[in-house]
PDB file of C-alpha atoms in Angstrom:
ATOM      1  CA  MET A 280      81.392  43.910  71.276  1.00  0.00           C
ATOM      2  CA  ALA A 281      79.933  44.738  67.893  1.00  0.00           C
ATOM      3  CA  GLU A 282      76.703  45.711  69.646  1.00  0.00           C
ATOM      4  CA  PHE A 283      78.529  48.214  71.876  1.00  0.00           C
ATOM      5  CA  GLU A 284      80.293  49.657  68.844  1.00  0.00           C
ATOM      6  CA  SER A 285      76.935  50.110  67.131  1.00  0.00           C
ATOM      7  CA  ILE A 286      75.528  51.882  70.200  1.00  0.00           C
ATOM      8  CA  ARG A 287      78.548  54.200  70.373  1.00  0.00           C
ATOM      9  CA  ALA A 288      78.278  54.930  66.657  1.00  0.00           C
ATOM     10  CA  ALA A 289      74.569  55.738  67.002  1.00  0.00           C
ATOM     11  CA  GLN A 290      75.236  58.018  69.961  1.00  0.00           C
ATOM     12  CA  GLY A 291      78.027  59.741  68.087  1.00  0.00           C
ATOM     13  CA  SER A 292      75.799  60.213  65.054  1.00  0.00           C
ATOM     14  CA  ARG A 293      73.009  61.669  67.194  1.00  0.00           C
ATOM     15  CA  ALA A 294      75.418  64.041  68.956  1.00  0.00           C
ATOM     16  CA  ALA A 295      76.775  65.195  65.583  1.00  0.00           C
ATOM     17  CA  ALA A 296      73.236  65.792  64.331  1.00  0.00           C
ATOM     18  CA  ILE A 297      72.386  67.855  67.439  1.00  0.00           C
ATOM     19  CA  ASP A 298      75.584  69.896  67.052  1.00  0.00           C
ATOM     20  CA  ALA A 299      74.794  70.624  63.415  1.00  0.00           C
ATOM     21  CA  GLY A 300      71.197  71.491  64.282  1.00  0.00           C
ATOM     22  CA  LEU A 301      72.348  73.751  67.117  1.00  0.00           C
ATOM     23  CA  ARG A 302      74.674  75.662  64.797  1.00  0.00           C
ATOM     24  CA  ALA A 303      71.839  76.162  62.322  1.00  0.00           C
ATOM     25  CA  HIS A 304      69.507  77.209  65.144  1.00  0.00           C
ATOM     26  CA  MET A 305      71.942  79.779  66.542  1.00  0.00           C
ATOM     27  CA  ASN A 306      72.636  81.114  63.033  1.00  0.00           C
ATOM     28  CA  LYS A 307      68.885  81.609  62.644  1.00  0.00           C
ATOM     29  CA  VAL A 308      68.682  83.389  66.007  1.00  0.00           C
ATOM     30  CA  TYR A 309      71.548  85.787  65.269  1.00  0.00           C
ATOM     31  CA  GLY A 310      70.467  86.273  61.657  1.00  0.00           C
ATOM     32  CA  THR A 311      66.934  87.184  62.726  1.00  0.00           C
ATOM     33  CA  MET A 312      68.257  89.515  65.419  1.00  0.00           C
ATOM     34  CA  SER A 313      70.594  91.216  62.930  1.00  0.00           C
ATOM     35  CA  GLY A 314      67.760  91.630  60.425  1.00  0.00           C
ATOM     36  CA  GLY A 315      65.634  93.214  63.136  1.00  0.00           C
ATOM     37  CA  LEU A 316      68.407  95.641  64.040  1.00  0.00           C
ATOM     38  CA  LEU A 317      68.798  96.605  60.383  1.00  0.00           C
ATOM     39  CA  ILE A 318      65.061  97.290  60.055  1.00  0.00           C
ATOM     40  CA  THR A 319      65.118  99.347  63.256  1.00  0.00           C
ATOM     41  CA  ALA A 320      68.111 101.416  62.128  1.00  0.00           C
ATOM     42  CA  LEU A 321      66.674 102.101  58.669  1.00  0.00           C
ATOM     43  CA  ALA A 322      63.236 102.951  60.060  1.00  0.00           C
ATOM     44  CA  ALA A 323      64.697 105.301  62.692  1.00  0.00           C
ATOM     45  CA  TRP A 324      66.932 107.039  60.136  1.00  0.00           C
ATOM     46  CA  ALA A 325      64.144 107.431  57.568  1.00  0.00           C
ATOM     47  CA  ILE A 326      61.583 108.720  60.052  1.00  0.00           C
ATOM     48  CA  ALA A 327      64.058 111.177  61.576  1.00  0.00           C
ATOM     49  CA  GLY A 328      64.798 112.468  58.075  1.00  0.00           C
ATOM     50  CA  LEU A 329      61.095 113.098  57.442  1.00  0.00           C
ATOM     51  CA  ALA A 330      60.550 114.666  60.870  1.00  0.00           C
ATOM     52  CA  VAL A 331      63.189 117.402  60.598  1.00  0.00           C
ATOM     53  CA  THR A 332      63.852 120.156  58.086  1.00  0.00           C
ATOM     54  CA  ASN A 333      66.461 122.901  57.760  1.00  0.00           C
ATOM     55  CA  VAL A 334      63.839 125.309  56.424  1.00  0.00           C
ATOM     56  CA  ASN A 335      62.217 127.611  58.959  1.00  0.00           C
ATOM     57  CA  ASN A 336      58.633 126.580  58.398  1.00  0.00           C
ATOM     58  CA  GLY A 337      57.331 128.034  61.628  1.00  0.00           C
ATOM     59  CA  GLY A 338      57.559 124.643  63.318  1.00  0.00           C
ATOM     60  CA  ALA A 339      59.225 123.899  66.624  1.00  0.00           C
ATOM     61  CA  SER A 340      62.971 124.560  66.599  1.00  0.00           C
ATOM     62  CA  ILE A 341      65.275 121.804  67.861  1.00  0.00           C
ATOM     63  CA  GLY A 342      68.441 123.904  67.565  1.00  0.00           C
ATOM     64  CA  ALA A 343      71.282 124.119  65.047  1.00  0.00           C
ATOM     65  CA  GLY A 344      68.946 125.608  62.447  1.00  0.00           C
ATOM     66  CA  ARG A 345      66.670 122.569  62.425  1.00  0.00           C
ATOM     67  CA  TYR A 346      62.898 122.540  62.736  1.00  0.00           C
ATOM     68  CA  LEU A 347      60.254 119.873  63.179  1.00  0.00           C
ATOM     69  CA  THR A 348      57.996 119.146  60.253  1.00  0.00           C
ATOM     70  CA  GLU A 349      54.296 118.450  60.791  1.00  0.00           C
ATOM     71  CA  LEU A 350      55.152 114.767  61.073  1.00  0.00           C
ATOM     72  CA  GLY A 351      57.888 115.530  63.595  1.00  0.00           C
ATOM     73  CA  TYR A 352      55.555 117.645  65.715  1.00  0.00           C
ATOM     74  CA  MET A 353      52.932 114.903  65.658  1.00  0.00           C
ATOM     75  CA  LEU A 354      55.434 112.179  66.672  1.00  0.00           C
ATOM     76  CA  TYR A 355      57.531 114.033  69.235  1.00  0.00           C
ATOM     77  CA  VAL A 356      55.416 116.882  70.675  1.00  0.00           C
ATOM     78  CA  SER A 357      51.725 116.026  70.373  1.00  0.00           C
ATOM     79  CA  PRO A 358      50.075 113.497  72.743  1.00  0.00           C
ATOM     80  CA  LEU A 359      50.779 110.858  70.091  1.00  0.00           C
ATOM     81  CA  LYS A 360      54.361 110.814  71.404  1.00  0.00           C
ATOM     82  CA  TRP A 361      53.185 108.627  74.305  1.00  0.00           C
ATOM     83  CA  VAL A 362      51.810 106.070  71.872  1.00  0.00           C
ATOM     84  CA  VAL A 363      55.124 106.110  69.982  1.00  0.00           C
ATOM     85  CA  MET A 364      57.071 105.619  73.212  1.00  0.00           C
ATOM     86  CA  LEU A 365      54.867 102.941  74.753  1.00  0.00           C
ATOM     87  CA  ALA A 366      53.757 100.893  71.712  1.00  0.00           C
ATOM     88  CA  PRO A 367      56.849  98.611  71.706  1.00  0.00           C
ATOM     89  CA  LEU A 368      56.486  98.000  75.440  1.00  0.00           C
ATOM     90  CA  ALA A 369      52.792  97.170  75.041  1.00  0.00           C
ATOM     91  CA  PHE A 370      53.645  94.756  72.228  1.00  0.00           C
ATOM     92  CA  ILE A 371      56.100  92.875  74.458  1.00  0.00           C
ATOM     93  CA  PHE A 372      53.829  92.675  77.496  1.00  0.00           C
ATOM     94  CA  PHE A 373      50.493  92.020  75.808  1.00  0.00           C
ATOM     95  CA  GLY A 374      51.147  90.728  72.295  1.00  0.00           C
ATOM     96  CA  TRP A 375      54.299  88.656  72.035  1.00  0.00           C
ATOM     97  CA  GLY A 376      53.458  85.914  74.538  1.00  0.00           C
ATOM     98  CA  ALA A 377      50.004  85.359  73.047  1.00  0.00           C
ATOM     99  CA  MET A 378      51.508  85.235  69.571  1.00  0.00           C
ATOM    100  CA  LEU A 379      54.012  82.568  70.623  1.00  0.00           C
ATOM    101  CA  ARG A 380      51.253  80.428  72.129  1.00  0.00           C
ATOM    102  CA  ARG A 381      48.598  80.728  69.443  1.00  0.00           C
ATOM    103  CA  SER A 382      50.250  81.592  66.128  1.00  0.00           C
ATOM    104  CA  SER A 383      52.413  79.761  63.616  1.00  0.00           C
ATOM    105  CA  ALA A 384      56.153  80.324  63.358  1.00  0.00           C
ATOM    106  CA  ALA A 385      55.617  82.361  60.168  1.00  0.00           C
ATOM    107  CA  VAL A 386      53.239  84.740  61.976  1.00  0.00           C
ATOM    108  CA  VAL A 387      55.693  85.048  64.881  1.00  0.00           C
ATOM    109  CA  GLN A 388      58.421  86.000  62.417  1.00  0.00           C
ATOM    110  CA  VAL A 389      56.218  88.734  60.907  1.00  0.00           C
ATOM    111  CA  GLY A 390      55.386  89.921  64.428  1.00  0.00           C
ATOM    112  CA  PHE A 391      59.087  90.254  65.197  1.00  0.00           C
ATOM    113  CA  LEU A 392      59.670  92.335  62.062  1.00  0.00           C
ATOM    114  CA  ILE A 393      56.709  94.602  62.893  1.00  0.00           C
ATOM    115  CA  PHE A 394      58.112  95.084  66.395  1.00  0.00           C
ATOM    116  CA  ALA A 395      61.524  96.000  64.927  1.00  0.00           C
ATOM    117  CA  ALA A 396      59.848  98.684  62.784  1.00  0.00           C
ATOM    118  CA  LEU A 397      57.947 100.017  65.819  1.00  0.00           C
ATOM    119  CA  MET A 398      61.230 100.259  67.696  1.00  0.00           C
ATOM    120  CA  GLY A 399      62.676 102.223  64.784  1.00  0.00           C
ATOM    121  CA  LEU A 400      59.833 104.724  65.130  1.00  0.00           C
ATOM    122  CA  SER A 401      60.389 104.947  68.871  1.00  0.00           C
ATOM    123  CA  LEU A 402      64.168 105.327  68.555  1.00  0.00           C
ATOM    124  CA  SER A 403      64.125 107.854  65.714  1.00  0.00           C
ATOM    125  CA  THR A 404      64.741 110.648  68.241  1.00  0.00           C
ATOM    126  CA  VAL A 405      68.300 109.330  68.595  1.00  0.00           C
ATOM    127  CA  PHE A 406      69.099 110.831  65.163  1.00  0.00           C
ATOM    128  CA  LEU A 407      67.669 114.168  66.287  1.00  0.00           C
ATOM    129  CA  ILE A 408      69.730 114.361  69.465  1.00  0.00           C
ATOM    130  CA  TYR A 409      73.130 112.788  68.736  1.00  0.00           C
ATOM    131  CA  THR A 410      75.696 113.231  65.983  1.00  0.00           C
ATOM    132  CA  PRO A 411      75.914 110.483  63.343  1.00  0.00           C
ATOM    133  CA  PHE A 412      79.547 109.790  64.292  1.00  0.00           C
ATOM    134  CA  SER A 413      78.767 109.220  67.964  1.00  0.00           C
ATOM    135  CA  ILE A 414      75.839 106.970  67.031  1.00  0.00           C
ATOM    136  CA  ALA A 415      78.067 104.870  64.761  1.00  0.00           C
ATOM    137  CA  GLN A 416      80.840 104.774  67.369  1.00  0.00           C
ATOM    138  CA  THR A 417      78.458 103.655  70.116  1.00  0.00           C
ATOM    139  CA  PHE A 418      76.944 101.013  67.830  1.00  0.00           C
ATOM    140  CA  LEU A 419      80.416  99.596  67.147  1.00  0.00           C
ATOM    141  CA  VAL A 420      81.290  99.455  70.850  1.00  0.00           C
ATOM    142  CA  THR A 421      77.909  97.846  71.582  1.00  0.00           C
ATOM    143  CA  SER A 422      78.494  95.223  68.881  1.00  0.00           C
ATOM    144  CA  ILE A 423      81.891  94.276  70.305  1.00  0.00           C
ATOM    145  CA  ALA A 424      80.608  94.112  73.881  1.00  0.00           C
ATOM    146  CA  PHE A 425      77.505  92.169  72.855  1.00  0.00           C
ATOM    147  CA  ALA A 426      79.524  89.636  70.858  1.00  0.00           C
ATOM    148  CA  GLY A 427      81.846  89.010  73.810  1.00  0.00           C
ATOM    149  CA  LEU A 428      79.010  88.646  76.317  1.00  0.00           C
ATOM    150  CA  SER A 429      76.972  86.376  74.061  1.00  0.00           C
ATOM    151  CA  LEU A 430      79.981  84.199  73.244  1.00  0.00           C
ATOM    152  CA  TRP A 431      80.768  83.819  76.940  1.00  0.00           C
ATOM    153  CA  GLY A 432      77.180  82.893  77.743  1.00  0.00           C
ATOM    154  CA  TYR A 433      77.131  80.337  74.929  1.00  0.00           C
ATOM    155  CA  THR A 434      80.458  78.666  75.747  1.00  0.00           C
ATOM    156  CA  THR A 435      80.685  78.837  79.536  1.00  0.00           C
ATOM    157  CA  LYS A 436      80.305  75.590  81.460  1.00  0.00           C
ATOM    158  CA  LYS A 437      78.902  77.521  84.406  1.00  0.00           C
ATOM    159  CA  ASP A 438      75.138  77.235  84.867  1.00  0.00           C
ATOM    160  CA  ILE A 439      73.829  80.800  84.907  1.00  0.00           C
ATOM    161  CA  SER A 440      70.135  79.909  84.648  1.00  0.00           C
ATOM    162  CA  GLY A 441      69.661  81.239  88.183  1.00  0.00           C
ATOM    163  CA  TRP A 442      70.497  84.737  86.964  1.00  0.00           C
ATOM    164  CA  GLY A 443      67.212  85.029  85.082  1.00  0.00           C
ATOM    165  CA  ALA A 444      64.762  85.835  87.884  1.00  0.00           C
ATOM    166  CA  PHE A 445      67.176  88.264  89.541  1.00  0.00           C
ATOM    167  CA  LEU A 446      67.891  90.122  86.285  1.00  0.00           C
ATOM    168  CA  ILE A 447      64.216  90.346  85.276  1.00  0.00           C
ATOM    169  CA  MET A 448      63.441  91.838  88.698  1.00  0.00           C
ATOM    170  CA  GLY A 449      66.224  94.322  87.975  1.00  0.00           C
ATOM    171  CA  VAL A 450      64.580  95.242  84.646  1.00  0.00           C
ATOM    172  CA  ILE A 451      61.263  95.897  86.418  1.00  0.00           C
ATOM    173  CA  GLY A 452      63.002  98.133  88.940  1.00  0.00           C
ATOM    174  CA  LEU A 453      64.797  99.882  86.101  1.00  0.00           C
ATOM    175  CA  LEU A 454      61.519 100.592  84.291  1.00  0.00           C
ATOM    176  CA  ILE A 455      60.024 102.078  87.455  1.00  0.00           C
ATOM    177  CA  ALA A 456      63.080 104.293  87.949  1.00  0.00           C
ATOM    178  CA  MET A 457      62.921 105.454  84.312  1.00  0.00           C
ATOM    179  CA  VAL A 458      59.241 106.382  84.632  1.00  0.00           C
ATOM    180  CA  ILE A 459      59.994 108.355  87.812  1.00  0.00           C
ATOM    181  CA  ASN A 460      62.821 110.190  86.064  1.00  0.00           C
ATOM    182  CA  ILE A 461      60.494 111.262  83.259  1.00  0.00           C
ATOM    183  CA  PHE A 462      59.009 113.624  85.851  1.00  0.00           C
ATOM    184  CA  LEU A 463      62.188 114.352  87.837  1.00  0.00           C
ATOM    185  CA  GLN A 464      64.426 114.978  84.804  1.00  0.00           C
ATOM    186  CA  SER A 465      67.460 114.383  87.011  1.00  0.00           C
ATOM    187  CA  PRO A 466      70.827 113.978  85.206  1.00  0.00           C
ATOM    188  CA  VAL A 467      72.198 112.122  88.231  1.00  0.00           C
ATOM    189  CA  TRP A 468      69.350 109.605  88.095  1.00  0.00           C
ATOM    190  CA  LEU A 469      69.834 109.280  84.352  1.00  0.00           C
ATOM    191  CA  TYR A 470      73.499 108.311  84.673  1.00  0.00           C
ATOM    192  CA  ALA A 471      72.790 105.989  87.590  1.00  0.00           C
ATOM    193  CA  ILE A 472      69.974 104.265  85.679  1.00  0.00           C
ATOM    194  CA  SER A 473      72.199 103.933  82.619  1.00  0.00           C
ATOM    195  CA  ALA A 474      75.070 102.389  84.589  1.00  0.00           C
ATOM    196  CA  ILE A 475      72.796  99.891  86.327  1.00  0.00           C
ATOM    197  CA  GLY A 476      71.002  99.183  83.060  1.00  0.00           C
ATOM    198  CA  LEU A 477      74.283  98.331  81.365  1.00  0.00           C
ATOM    199  CA  LEU A 478      75.078  95.758  84.044  1.00  0.00           C
ATOM    200  CA  ILE A 479      71.595  94.231  83.919  1.00  0.00           C
ATOM    201  CA  PHE A 480      71.465  93.841  80.133  1.00  0.00           C
ATOM    202  CA  ALA A 481      75.050  92.638  79.979  1.00  0.00           C
ATOM    203  CA  GLY A 482      74.004  89.834  82.320  1.00  0.00           C
ATOM    204  CA  LEU A 483      70.836  89.180  80.315  1.00  0.00           C
ATOM    205  CA  THR A 484      72.832  88.878  77.089  1.00  0.00           C
ATOM    206  CA  ALA A 485      74.914  86.066  78.564  1.00  0.00           C
ATOM    207  CA  PHE A 486      71.864  84.498  80.231  1.00  0.00           C
ATOM    208  CA  TYR A 487      69.770  84.496  77.046  1.00  0.00           C
ATOM    209  CA  SER A 488      72.628  83.074  74.971  1.00  0.00           C
ATOM    210  CA  GLN A 489      72.971  80.096  77.295  1.00  0.00           C
ATOM    211  CA  SER A 490      69.199  79.692  77.611  1.00  0.00           C
ATOM    212  CA  ILE A 491      68.689  79.603  73.824  1.00  0.00           C
ATOM    213  CA  LYS A 492      71.364  76.939  73.506  1.00  0.00           C
ATOM    214  CA  ASN A 493      69.940  74.823  76.332  1.00  0.00           C
ATOM    215  CA  THR A 494      66.379  75.114  75.016  1.00  0.00           C
ATOM    216  CA  TYR A 495      67.446  73.737  71.656  1.00  0.00           C
ATOM    217  CA  ILE A 496      69.395  70.837  73.176  1.00  0.00           C
ATOM    218  CA  GLN A 497      66.474  69.901  75.431  1.00  0.00           C
ATOM    219  CA  HIS A 498      63.934  69.831  72.585  1.00  0.00           C
ATOM    220  CA  ALA A 499      66.061  68.766  69.607  1.00  0.00           C
ATOM    221  CA  GLY A 500      65.122  65.118  69.992  1.00  0.00           C
ATOM    222  CA  ALA A 501      61.368  65.764  70.079  1.00  0.00           C
ATOM    223  CA  GLY A 502      61.180  66.579  66.393  1.00  0.00           C
ATOM    224  CA  ASP A 503      58.899  69.582  66.948  1.00  0.00           C
ATOM    225  CA  GLN A 504      60.341  71.947  64.360  1.00  0.00           C
ATOM    226  CA  GLU A 505      57.498  74.429  64.793  1.00  0.00           C
ATOM    227  CA  PHE A 506      58.401  74.847  68.464  1.00  0.00           C
ATOM    228  CA  LEU A 507      62.101  75.262  67.642  1.00  0.00           C
ATOM    229  CA  ASP A 508      61.328  77.872  64.972  1.00  0.00           C
ATOM    230  CA  LYS A 509      59.261  79.876  67.463  1.00  0.00           C
ATOM    231  CA  ALA A 510      62.001  79.455  70.061  1.00  0.00           C
ATOM    232  CA  ALA A 511      64.505  80.887  67.574  1.00  0.00           C
ATOM    233  CA  TYR A 512      62.390  84.006  67.034  1.00  0.00           C
ATOM    234  CA  ASP A 513      61.787  84.362  70.766  1.00  0.00           C
ATOM    235  CA  GLY A 514      65.510  84.081  71.430  1.00  0.00           C
ATOM    236  CA  ALA A 515      66.247  86.592  68.674  1.00  0.00           C
ATOM    237  CA  LEU A 516      63.823  89.064  70.263  1.00  0.00           C
ATOM    238  CA  SER A 517      65.422  88.633  73.696  1.00  0.00           C
ATOM    239  CA  LEU A 518      68.927  89.264  72.340  1.00  0.00           C
ATOM    240  CA  TYR A 519      67.663  92.118  70.148  1.00  0.00           C
ATOM    241  CA  ILE A 520      66.183  93.882  73.181  1.00  0.00           C
ATOM    242  CA  SER A 521      69.384  93.377  75.170  1.00  0.00           C
ATOM    243  CA  PHE A 522      71.474  94.802  72.320  1.00  0.00           C
ATOM    244  CA  LEU A 523      69.293  97.889  71.925  1.00  0.00           C
ATOM    245  CA  ASN A 524      69.259  98.596  75.645  1.00  0.00           C
ATOM    246  CA  ILE A 525      73.044  98.303  75.895  1.00  0.00           C
ATOM    247  CA  PHE A 526      73.295 100.661  72.900  1.00  0.00           C
ATOM    248  CA  GLN A 527      70.946 103.236  74.415  1.00  0.00           C
ATOM    249  CA  PHE A 528      72.592 103.190  77.828  1.00  0.00           C
ATOM    250  CA  LEU A 529      76.064 103.470  76.296  1.00  0.00           C
ATOM    251  CA  LEU A 530      74.834 106.387  74.193  1.00  0.00           C
ATOM    252  CA  ILE A 531      74.105 108.298  77.398  1.00  0.00           C
ATOM    253  CA  PHE A 532      77.839 108.130  78.217  1.00  0.00           C
ATOM    254  CA  MET A 533      79.379 108.192  74.733  1.00  0.00           C
ATOM    255  CA  GLY A 534      76.921 110.175  72.624  1.00  0.00           C
ATOM    256  CA  GLN A 535      77.749 113.684  71.470  1.00  0.00           C
ATOM    257  CA  GLN A 536      74.705 115.898  71.061  1.00  0.00           C
ATOM    258  CA  GLU A 537      74.031 117.923  67.929  1.00  0.00           C
TER     259      GLU A 537
END
């Protein structure tokens, strides 16, 4: 009898340790994601401020008595704009996976922060197009929606791991549609893409939240802290991307232009 009690006590102690470790792991994931969002917001705001002036300097006019500076012209009009737009995407497809496989957790963390700054550069046009109030309002709505979706994904007993392949295929289709609409410039396509994109990234938010939790539980007993640290940064990046996409798609519907 005493032996069974000892086994139960050991199991209970191990479960408590995993629960405590999981809380710390999720705090790291959400803390890293939040730090990335802060870097992105500050970078976008600062770059937009340097790219626009109220003085008629002979630069391109963007309306409302505002003109692009030399930096603004270089980032948003010259061929460099394609580099600005595509650099974050290239980082995800060609850099992030290799970094996770070959680099230390510290290097992965720095890579995440660099990516967040690149996204700030890419998203700086938001401050040129939309009013500060509508940006703040959309960010608040995104935060509430994201929190609810992530909490559901984390707490639900339903296995939603099967959503992953379907949703990733949806993202690929979405990217193709967005590239096509760069040439079509169709408002109808834009709203349709935004509506579908909202559904896809809402599902991905819940999916990633459950996946991050399950990954930790599956590997917690192995004692490989380096792997878990990398997994935390990878999970933070996944949730960060979902948050930003929900924000951008909502901005299409809620944003008020300058």
